[in-house]
Tab-separated table of C-alpha atoms in Angstrom:
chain	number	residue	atom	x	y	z
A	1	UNK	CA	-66.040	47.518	-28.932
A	2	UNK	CA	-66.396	43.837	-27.444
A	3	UNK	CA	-64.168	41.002	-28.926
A	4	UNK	CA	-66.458	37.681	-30.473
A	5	UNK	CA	-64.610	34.285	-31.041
A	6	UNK	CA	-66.821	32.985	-33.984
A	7	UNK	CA	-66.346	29.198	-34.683
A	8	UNK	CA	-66.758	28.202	-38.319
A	9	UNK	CA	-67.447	24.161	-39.240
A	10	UNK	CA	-67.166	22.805	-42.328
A	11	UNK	CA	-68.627	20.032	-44.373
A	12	UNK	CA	-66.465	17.568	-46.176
A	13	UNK	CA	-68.603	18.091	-48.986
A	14	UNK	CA	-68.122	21.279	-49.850
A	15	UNK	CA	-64.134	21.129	-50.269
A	16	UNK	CA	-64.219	21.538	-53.757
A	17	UNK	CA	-66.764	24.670	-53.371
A	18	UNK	CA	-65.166	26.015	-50.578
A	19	UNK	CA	-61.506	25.987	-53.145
A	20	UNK	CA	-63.490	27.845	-55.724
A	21	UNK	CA	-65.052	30.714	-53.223
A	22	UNK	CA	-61.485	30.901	-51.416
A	23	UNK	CA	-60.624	33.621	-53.080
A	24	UNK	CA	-63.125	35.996	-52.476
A	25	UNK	CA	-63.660	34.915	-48.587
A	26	UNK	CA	-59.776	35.419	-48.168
A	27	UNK	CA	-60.546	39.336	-49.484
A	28	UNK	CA	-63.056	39.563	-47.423
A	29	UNK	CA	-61.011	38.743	-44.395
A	30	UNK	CA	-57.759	41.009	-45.356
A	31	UNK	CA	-60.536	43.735	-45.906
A	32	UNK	CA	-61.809	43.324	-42.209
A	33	UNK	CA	-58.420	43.034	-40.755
A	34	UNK	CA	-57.365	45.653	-42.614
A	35	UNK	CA	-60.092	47.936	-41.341
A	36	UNK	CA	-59.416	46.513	-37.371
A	37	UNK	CA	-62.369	44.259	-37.576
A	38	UNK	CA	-60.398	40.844	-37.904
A	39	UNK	CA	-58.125	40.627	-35.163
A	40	UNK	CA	-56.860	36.787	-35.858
A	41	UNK	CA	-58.262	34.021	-38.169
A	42	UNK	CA	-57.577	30.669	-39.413
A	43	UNK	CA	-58.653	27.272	-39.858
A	44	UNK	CA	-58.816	24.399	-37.526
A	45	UNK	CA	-59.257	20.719	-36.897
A	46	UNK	CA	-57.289	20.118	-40.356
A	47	UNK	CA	-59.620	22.283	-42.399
A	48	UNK	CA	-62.666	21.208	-40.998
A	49	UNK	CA	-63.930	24.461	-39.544
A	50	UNK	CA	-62.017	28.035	-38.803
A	51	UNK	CA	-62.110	30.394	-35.533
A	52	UNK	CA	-62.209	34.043	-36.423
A	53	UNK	CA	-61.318	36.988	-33.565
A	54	UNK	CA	-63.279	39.751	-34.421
A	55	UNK	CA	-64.236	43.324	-33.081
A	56	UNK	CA	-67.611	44.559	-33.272
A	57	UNK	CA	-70.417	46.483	-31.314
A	58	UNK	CA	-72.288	43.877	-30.265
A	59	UNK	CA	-73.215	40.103	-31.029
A	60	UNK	CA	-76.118	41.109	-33.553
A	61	UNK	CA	-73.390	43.806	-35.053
A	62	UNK	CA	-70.628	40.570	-35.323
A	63	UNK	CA	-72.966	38.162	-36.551
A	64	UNK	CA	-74.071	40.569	-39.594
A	65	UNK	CA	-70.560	41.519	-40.312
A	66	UNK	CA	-69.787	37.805	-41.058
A	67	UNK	CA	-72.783	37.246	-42.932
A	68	UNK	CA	-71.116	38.746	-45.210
A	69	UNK	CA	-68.196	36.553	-45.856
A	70	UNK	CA	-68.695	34.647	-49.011
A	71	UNK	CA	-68.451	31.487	-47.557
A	72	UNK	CA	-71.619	32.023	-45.689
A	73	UNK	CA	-73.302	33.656	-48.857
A	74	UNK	CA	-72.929	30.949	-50.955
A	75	UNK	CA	-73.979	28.271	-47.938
A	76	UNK	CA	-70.445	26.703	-47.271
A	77	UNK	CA	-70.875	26.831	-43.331
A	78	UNK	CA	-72.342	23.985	-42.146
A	79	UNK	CA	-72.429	25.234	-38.411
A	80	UNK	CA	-71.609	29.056	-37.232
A	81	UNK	CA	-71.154	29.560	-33.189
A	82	UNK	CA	-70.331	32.916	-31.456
A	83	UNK	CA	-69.068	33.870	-27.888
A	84	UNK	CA	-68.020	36.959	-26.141
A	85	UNK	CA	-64.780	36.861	-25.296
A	86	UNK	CA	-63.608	39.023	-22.474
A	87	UNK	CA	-59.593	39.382	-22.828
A	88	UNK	CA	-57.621	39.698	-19.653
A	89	UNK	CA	-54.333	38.683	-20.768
A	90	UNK	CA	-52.946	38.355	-24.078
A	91	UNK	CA	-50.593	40.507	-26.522
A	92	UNK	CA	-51.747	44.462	-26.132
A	93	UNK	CA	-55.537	42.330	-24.863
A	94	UNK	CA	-55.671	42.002	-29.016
């Protein structure tokens, strides 16, 4: 498995949508941690956009995962970015 940083950004206009989907995308994240997926996640910049740590196969394998976060479903990501990240220190290399 090969760790992704994913970078999540966030338009001021969708606050109020983003309060009423919260729910479900914060399920969908303890799900993924909970199955080893997640690694780390949380918002930055204020709110403004989120970094998620994630474990997957392969870039096509992360980027499908998260399509199916309900934030992206219902079109509440204004920008998405994704990098391989190649750990060489860190706690246990996450």
């Amino acid at each position: 498995m090969n760790t992704y940083a994913i970078s999540y950004t966030y338009s001021t206009d969708t606050a109020s949508r983003r309060d009423e989907v919260r729910p479900s995308h914060v399920e969908f994240l303890k799900d993924r941690f909970e199955a080893g997926r997640l690694l780390v996640s949380g918002p930055v910049d204020a709110g403004a956009g989120a970094l998620l740590i994630i474990s997957a196969a392969d870039e096509a394998d992360a980027l499908a995962m998260m399509d199916s976060d309900p934030f992206a479903q219902a079109g509440l990501i204004t920008e998405r970015g994704i990098r391989r990240w190649d750990i060489f220190f860190g706690k246990d290399k996450l």
